[in-house]
Amino acid sequence: MPRHQNTKEKILESALKLFSEKGIRETTIKDIAKDVGITEGAIYRHFVSKDQIVSTLFSTYAERLYEELISVVEEKTLIENRFFKLVKTFLNFCFDNPQAFKFINLFHYLRAEEVKNFQNLPKDALMKFMDEGFKKGIIKVRRELALAMVVGTLERTFLLVEGGIIEREAGLEEELAEVLWKAITYQ
Amino acid sequence: MPRHQNTKEKILESALKLFSEKGIRETTIKDIAKDVGITEGAIYRHFVSKDQIVSTLFSTYAERLYEELISVVEEKTLIENRFFKLVKTFLNFCFDNPQAFKFINLFHYLRAEEVKNFQNLPKDALMKFMDEGFKKGIIKVRRELALAMVVGTLERTFLLVEGGIIEREAGLEEELAEVLWKAITYQ
Amino acid sequence: MPRHQNTKEKILESALKLFSEKGIRETTIKDIAKDVGITEGAIYRHFVSKDQIVSTLFSTYAERLYEELISVVEEKTLIENRFFKLVKTFLNFCFDNPQAFKFINLFHYLRAEEVKNFQNLPKDALMKFMDEGFKKGIIKVRRELALAMVVGTLERTFLLVEGGIIEREAGLEEELAEVLWKAITYQ
Amino acid sequence: MPRHQNTKEKILESALKLFSEKGIRETTIKDIAKDVGITEGAIYRHFVSKDQIVSTLFSTYAERLYEELISVVEEKTLIENRFFKLVKTFLNFCFDNPQAFKFINLFHYLRAEEVKNFQNLPKDALMKFMDEGFKKGIIKVRRELALAMVVGTLERTFLLVEGGIIEREAGLEEELAEVLWKAITYQ
DNA sequence: CATGAATGAGTCTTCATTCAT
DNA sequence: GATGAATGAAGACTCATTCAT
C-alpha cells in the first residue's frame, strides 16, 4: 500500500498523457488510476470529479503558455526580436509539452463554449503583439489574419513533426520565424 | 446540401451535425436516431455499428476534399493561378461544410492511428502541389513547411471565423492567397 | 428473454415492497431489477431515476388514500356515520396496502421537506372533516388535536397489528371508531 | 442537553442530529466527523463501526424514555394522577429530545427486526400501565387499543407540532391527558 | 489519540447493441 | 424496414473501513 507524497501531481500527469493520447471521454478514471498506481476511489480524494481534472489541466497549461508568451510580448526590445523569440517560445512549449499542447487543442474542439470562461488564453498574448505591430505600421497584414497565420503555421508544424512528416532539426524555429515575419511585414 | 433523400443519408447528416457540435463519444445512437426521426434499432438497418458511421463520415468528407483539391492541382494552368484556386477551394469547402471540416479535425485528434489507414487525404493533394512548386524552383520554402503554413493558416482562419474573431467578407480568400503565395515564394 | 407487457407496473410493485421492507436507500436498483426479473438497465427505460420511482410511489398512494377519504368526507350523510366510515376506510387502506402505508410514513420521515411539494395528502381530507365537525359544534376537541388523535391512533393500531401485538379481528374498526368518536365529541 | 464532554459523547450527539435530520444511510461517517470537528479515522477510535453508533443511540434513548416512563408507572400514587404524569413525561421527552424521538421512530421503520433484540422499550412501560388499569377495571378499552391510542396520539401530536400544524402552548399536556383519560376510561 | 490517503466493494446511471414483434 | 424493450458491460462516483504516519 504505497503512500505517495504527490498523488495529485501524478494524477494530473497521467490524466494529461491519457487525455492527449486517447481523448477525454475515452479515458476513464480507472485508466488514470491504473496509470498512477492507485485505485479509482483515491482519485476523488484529490479531485471532486473527472471534470475538475480536465478543467485544472486546461487552465494550468493554457495559462502557462500565456504567461510565457506575454512575458516576451511585454519585453522592452525591438519588435522583430520579440517576434523571433515568440516563435521560439511557442514551439518550445509545444515540443516540451506535446501532450499539453494537444490537450489544449482537443479541449478547444470539444468544449468550445467552456473556453470562453477562461481568461489569459495564449491567443490573447499573441493578439496583443499583433495589435502593437499593426498600430506601429510594421505588420502590414491585419492583425486577425496575422494571428491566424502565425498560430496556424506553428501549430500545424508541430503536428507534422509529431506525425513524422517534418523533422525537428536545429534552426527550424529561426526558419519559420523568418518566413512568418516576412509574410506579415511585406511592404 | 442534399435534402433527406433516404434514411441512410439522413443518418449520416444528423450524425455529422451532432458529432461536430458535441463530439463523437458524447453523441449517442439515440441522439442521432431522434434527430433523424427514427428509433435506435432502425439505425442498425443501415450501419453495423456507430463506428461504421464515424468511419464512413471521415472517409466520405476527407476524400471529397481531396478530390476537389487534387482536381485543381492537376489542372494544366499556371502554378500561381492554381495556388489561388486551391486556397479558394479549401476555404469554400470549410465554409460550405463547416461540420465536416470540424469533424475531420476532431477525428485526427481522437483517432490519429486510424487516420493512417485512409488514403487520399487532403494533405496529400496539397503536398503534391508543394512538391511541384518546390521542384520548379518557384516555391522557395521547403515543401513541408510550405504545407504547414498553408494548411495551418487556412484552418486557423476558418476556426477564427467560426469563433467570430475574423469576419468572413468578400475578398478574404484572395487576401489570404496573396499573402501565402508571397510567403512561400519570396526570393 | 421475457418481454413483459407491464414492466412499469411490476417495477413499482417490487420497489414498493422492497422500500417498505428495507428502506429506500437500502434498496438498490439491482434489488428491484432482480425482484422484477429484468436487468438494471431496463429499469431506466421506464423511469429516469430511482428518485422518480420513489416520488411516483409516494404521490400515487398518498393521493389514492386521499381520494378514498375525501369521497367519504364529502358524502351527504350524517357526520357520525361518515366518521365511522372514515375510520373503516382508513384502516382498510392500511390493511389492504400495508406496504404502501409503511412507505408513505417512511417517506414522511426521510423527505419531510419534499412532502410539502405534494398536494392532496391524506391528512388534508381528515382535516377538512374535523373542521366541519368542530364548526358544527359536534366535535369538541379542537380540530388539530382531533386529527392527531384519530390519525395517531389508527396508524399506531395498524403498526401494532403488523407487529403482532394487536390481533386483527372483525369489529376492530367499529370498536376504534366508537372510542374515537366519543373521545372527540365528549360534552 | 450535555455540552461536549468528550469526543465519544460529541460523536453520538452529532450522529443523532444528522441521523434525525437526514436519515441514517444518508449520513456519512465523514458528515459526522466534520460536525464533531475531527476526521473520519478518529471516529473508529471510539466506535468499531457506523452500525455501533446507530445501535448505541437507539438503546440509549429508547432505554432512557423507558426509564422515565416506568418510574412514573411504578409510583405509589393514584392511577389517574400517574396517567397525567405519564403523558407529561412522554411529551416532555419528545420536546426535549426531538432528534432522539425521531431517530427512535426511524429506527423502528428501518430495523423492525432488530428492535426485537432490545429490551425495556418505551411501549413496555406503557403496556404495564394499561395492564394495571384494565385489571383494576378503571381502563375500559382493552389494553392494546388503549396503548395504540395513547402512544399514537402523543406521537402524532409531537409530529404535528414539529410540522408547525399544532402550536406548543402551555396546557397542551393537560388537555391531551384529559381527553385521553376520558377516552380510555369512559363508562 | 488523531490524521487523511487509500482501498474495495458497491451504487446509480449510461449506452451500444440485440431481438421479439 | 421499423420499433422499443431489454441486455450487459462499462463508467463516474460514493463511502465504510483500514492503516501508515
Coordinates of C-alpha atoms in Angstrom, one line a residue, chain A:
Chain A
M1 CA 0.0 0.0 0.0
P2 CA 2.1 2.8 -1.2
R3 CA 1.6 6.3 0.2
H4 CA 2.7 8.8 -2.4
Q5 CA 3.6 12.3 -1.4
N6 CA 2.5 13.9 -4.6
T7 CA -0.5 11.9 -5.8
K8 CA -2.3 15.0 -7.0
E9 CA 0.5 15.8 -9.4
K10 CA 0.8 12.3 -10.6
I11 CA -2.9 12.2 -11.3
L12 CA -2.7 15.3 -13.4
E13 CA 0.3 13.9 -15.2
S14 CA -1.3 10.6 -16.0
A15 CA -4.5 12.3 -17.0
L16 CA -2.8 14.6 -19.3
K17 CA -0.9 11.8 -21.0
L18 CA -4.0 9.7 -21.5
F19 CA -6.3 12.5 -22.5
S20 CA -3.9 13.7 -25.2
E21 CA -3.4 10.1 -26.4
K22 CA -6.9 8.8 -26.4
G23 CA -9.3 11.7 -25.8
I24 CA -11.1 12.9 -22.7
R25 CA -14.2 10.8 -22.9
E26 CA -12.3 7.8 -24.0
T27 CA -10.0 7.9 -20.9
T28 CA -11.7 6.5 -17.8
I29 CA -11.0 7.3 -14.2
K30 CA -9.9 3.7 -13.9
D31 CA -7.4 4.3 -16.7
I32 CA -5.9 7.2 -14.8
A33 CA -5.9 5.4 -11.5
K34 CA -4.2 2.4 -13.0
D35 CA -1.6 4.6 -14.6
V36 CA -0.9 6.4 -11.3
G37 CA -0.9 3.1 -9.5
I38 CA -3.8 3.8 -7.1
T39 CA -7.4 2.8 -7.1
E40 CA -10.3 4.8 -8.6
G41 CA -11.6 5.9 -5.2
A42 CA -8.3 7.6 -4.3
I43 CA -8.7 10.0 -7.3
Y44 CA -11.6 11.5 -5.5
R45 CA -9.7 12.5 -2.5
H46 CA -7.8 14.9 -4.8
F47 CA -10.4 16.0 -7.3
V48 CA -14.1 16.2 -6.9
S49 CA -14.8 15.0 -10.4
K50 CA -13.3 13.9 -13.6
D51 CA -14.3 17.3 -15.0
Q52 CA -12.3 19.1 -12.4
I53 CA -9.2 17.2 -13.6
V54 CA -10.0 18.3 -17.1
S55 CA -10.5 22.0 -16.2
T56 CA -7.5 22.1 -14.0
L57 CA -5.3 20.8 -16.8
F58 CA -6.7 23.2 -19.3
S59 CA -6.4 26.3 -17.2
T60 CA -2.9 25.2 -15.9
Y61 CA -1.4 24.8 -19.3
A62 CA -3.3 27.4 -21.2
E63 CA -2.2 29.9 -18.6
R64 CA 1.3 28.7 -18.5
L65 CA 1.7 29.2 -22.3
Y66 CA 0.0 32.6 -22.0
E67 CA 2.5 33.6 -19.3
E68 CA 5.5 32.6 -21.3
L69 CA 4.2 34.4 -24.4
I70 CA 3.0 37.6 -22.7
S71 CA 6.4 38.0 -20.9
V72 CA 8.0 38.0 -24.3
V73 CA 5.4 40.3 -25.8
E74 CA 6.0 42.8 -22.9
E75 CA 9.7 42.9 -23.2
K76 CA 11.2 46.3 -24.0
T77 CA 13.1 45.2 -27.0
L78 CA 12.9 45.6 -30.8
I79 CA 9.6 44.2 -32.1
E80 CA 11.3 42.0 -34.6
N81 CA 13.5 40.4 -32.0
R82 CA 10.5 39.8 -29.9
F83 CA 8.7 38.1 -32.8
F84 CA 11.6 35.7 -33.2
K85 CA 11.6 35.0 -29.5
L86 CA 7.9 34.5 -29.6
V87 CA 8.1 31.8 -32.3
K88 CA 10.8 30.1 -30.4
T89 CA 8.8 30.2 -27.1
F90 CA 5.7 28.9 -28.8
L91 CA 7.5 26.0 -30.4
N92 CA 9.5 25.2 -27.4
F93 CA 6.3 25.0 -25.4
C94 CA 4.8 22.6 -27.9
F95 CA 7.9 20.4 -28.1
D96 CA 8.5 20.4 -24.4
N97 CA 4.8 19.7 -23.5
P98 CA 3.4 18.0 -26.6
Q99 CA 0.7 16.3 -24.5
A100 CA -0.3 19.6 -23.0
F101 CA -0.5 21.3 -26.4
K102 CA -2.5 18.5 -27.9
F103 CA -4.8 18.5 -24.9
I104 CA -5.4 22.3 -25.2
N105 CA -6.4 21.9 -28.8
L106 CA -8.6 19.0 -28.1
F107 CA -10.3 20.9 -25.3
H108 CA -11.0 23.7 -27.8
Y109 CA -12.7 21.3 -30.1
L110 CA -14.8 19.6 -27.5
R111 CA -15.6 22.4 -25.2
A112 CA -15.6 25.5 -27.4
E113 CA -18.3 27.2 -25.2
E114 CA -16.4 26.5 -22.0
V115 CA -13.2 28.0 -23.3
K116 CA -14.9 31.4 -23.1
N117 CA -15.0 31.1 -19.3
F118 CA -11.2 31.1 -19.1
Q119 CA -9.0 34.2 -19.1
N120 CA -5.5 34.7 -20.3
L121 CA -5.5 32.3 -23.2
P122 CA -2.4 32.0 -25.4
K123 CA -4.1 33.7 -28.3
D124 CA -4.7 36.8 -26.2
A125 CA -0.9 37.3 -25.8
L126 CA -0.3 36.9 -29.5
M127 CA -3.2 39.2 -30.4
K128 CA -1.7 41.9 -28.2
F129 CA 1.6 41.6 -30.1
M130 CA -0.1 41.7 -33.5
D131 CA -2.0 44.7 -32.3
E132 CA 1.1 46.6 -31.4
G133 CA 2.9 45.7 -34.7
F134 CA -0.1 46.7 -36.8
K135 CA -0.5 50.0 -35.0
K136 CA 3.1 50.8 -35.4
G137 CA 2.8 50.1 -39.1
I138 CA 5.3 47.3 -39.1
I139 CA 2.9 44.4 -39.5
K140 CA 1.1 45.0 -42.7
V141 CA -1.4 42.2 -42.7
R142 CA -4.4 42.9 -40.5
R143 CA -3.9 41.5 -37.0
E144 CA -6.5 38.8 -37.1
L145 CA -5.0 37.3 -40.3
A146 CA -1.5 37.7 -38.9
L147 CA -2.7 35.8 -35.8
A148 CA -4.2 33.0 -37.9
M149 CA -1.1 32.8 -40.0
V150 CA 1.4 32.6 -37.1
V151 CA -0.7 30.3 -34.8
G152 CA -1.9 28.1 -37.6
T153 CA 1.6 27.7 -39.1
L154 CA 3.3 26.9 -35.8
E155 CA 0.5 24.6 -34.6
R156 CA 0.5 22.7 -37.9
T157 CA 4.3 22.5 -37.9
F158 CA 4.2 20.9 -34.5
L159 CA 1.6 18.4 -35.6
L160 CA 3.6 17.5 -38.7
V161 CA 6.6 17.0 -36.6
E162 CA 4.6 14.8 -34.3
G163 CA 3.3 12.9 -37.4
G164 CA 6.9 12.3 -38.6
I165 CA 6.4 14.4 -41.7
I166 CA 8.6 17.3 -40.7
E167 CA 11.9 16.6 -38.9
R168 CA 12.7 18.7 -35.9
E169 CA 16.2 19.9 -36.6
A170 CA 18.2 22.8 -35.2
G171 CA 17.2 26.1 -36.9
L172 CA 13.6 25.1 -37.5
E173 CA 12.4 27.9 -35.2
E174 CA 14.6 30.5 -37.0
E175 CA 13.5 29.3 -40.4
L176 CA 9.8 29.6 -39.5
A177 CA 10.2 32.9 -37.7
E178 CA 11.9 34.4 -40.7
V179 CA 9.3 33.2 -43.2
L180 CA 6.5 34.3 -41.0
W181 CA 8.0 37.7 -40.2
K182 CA 8.4 38.4 -43.9
A183 CA 4.9 37.2 -44.6
I184 CA 3.3 39.6 -42.2
T185 CA 5.6 42.5 -42.7
Y186 CA 5.9 42.5 -46.5
Q187 CA 5.7 46.1 -47.8

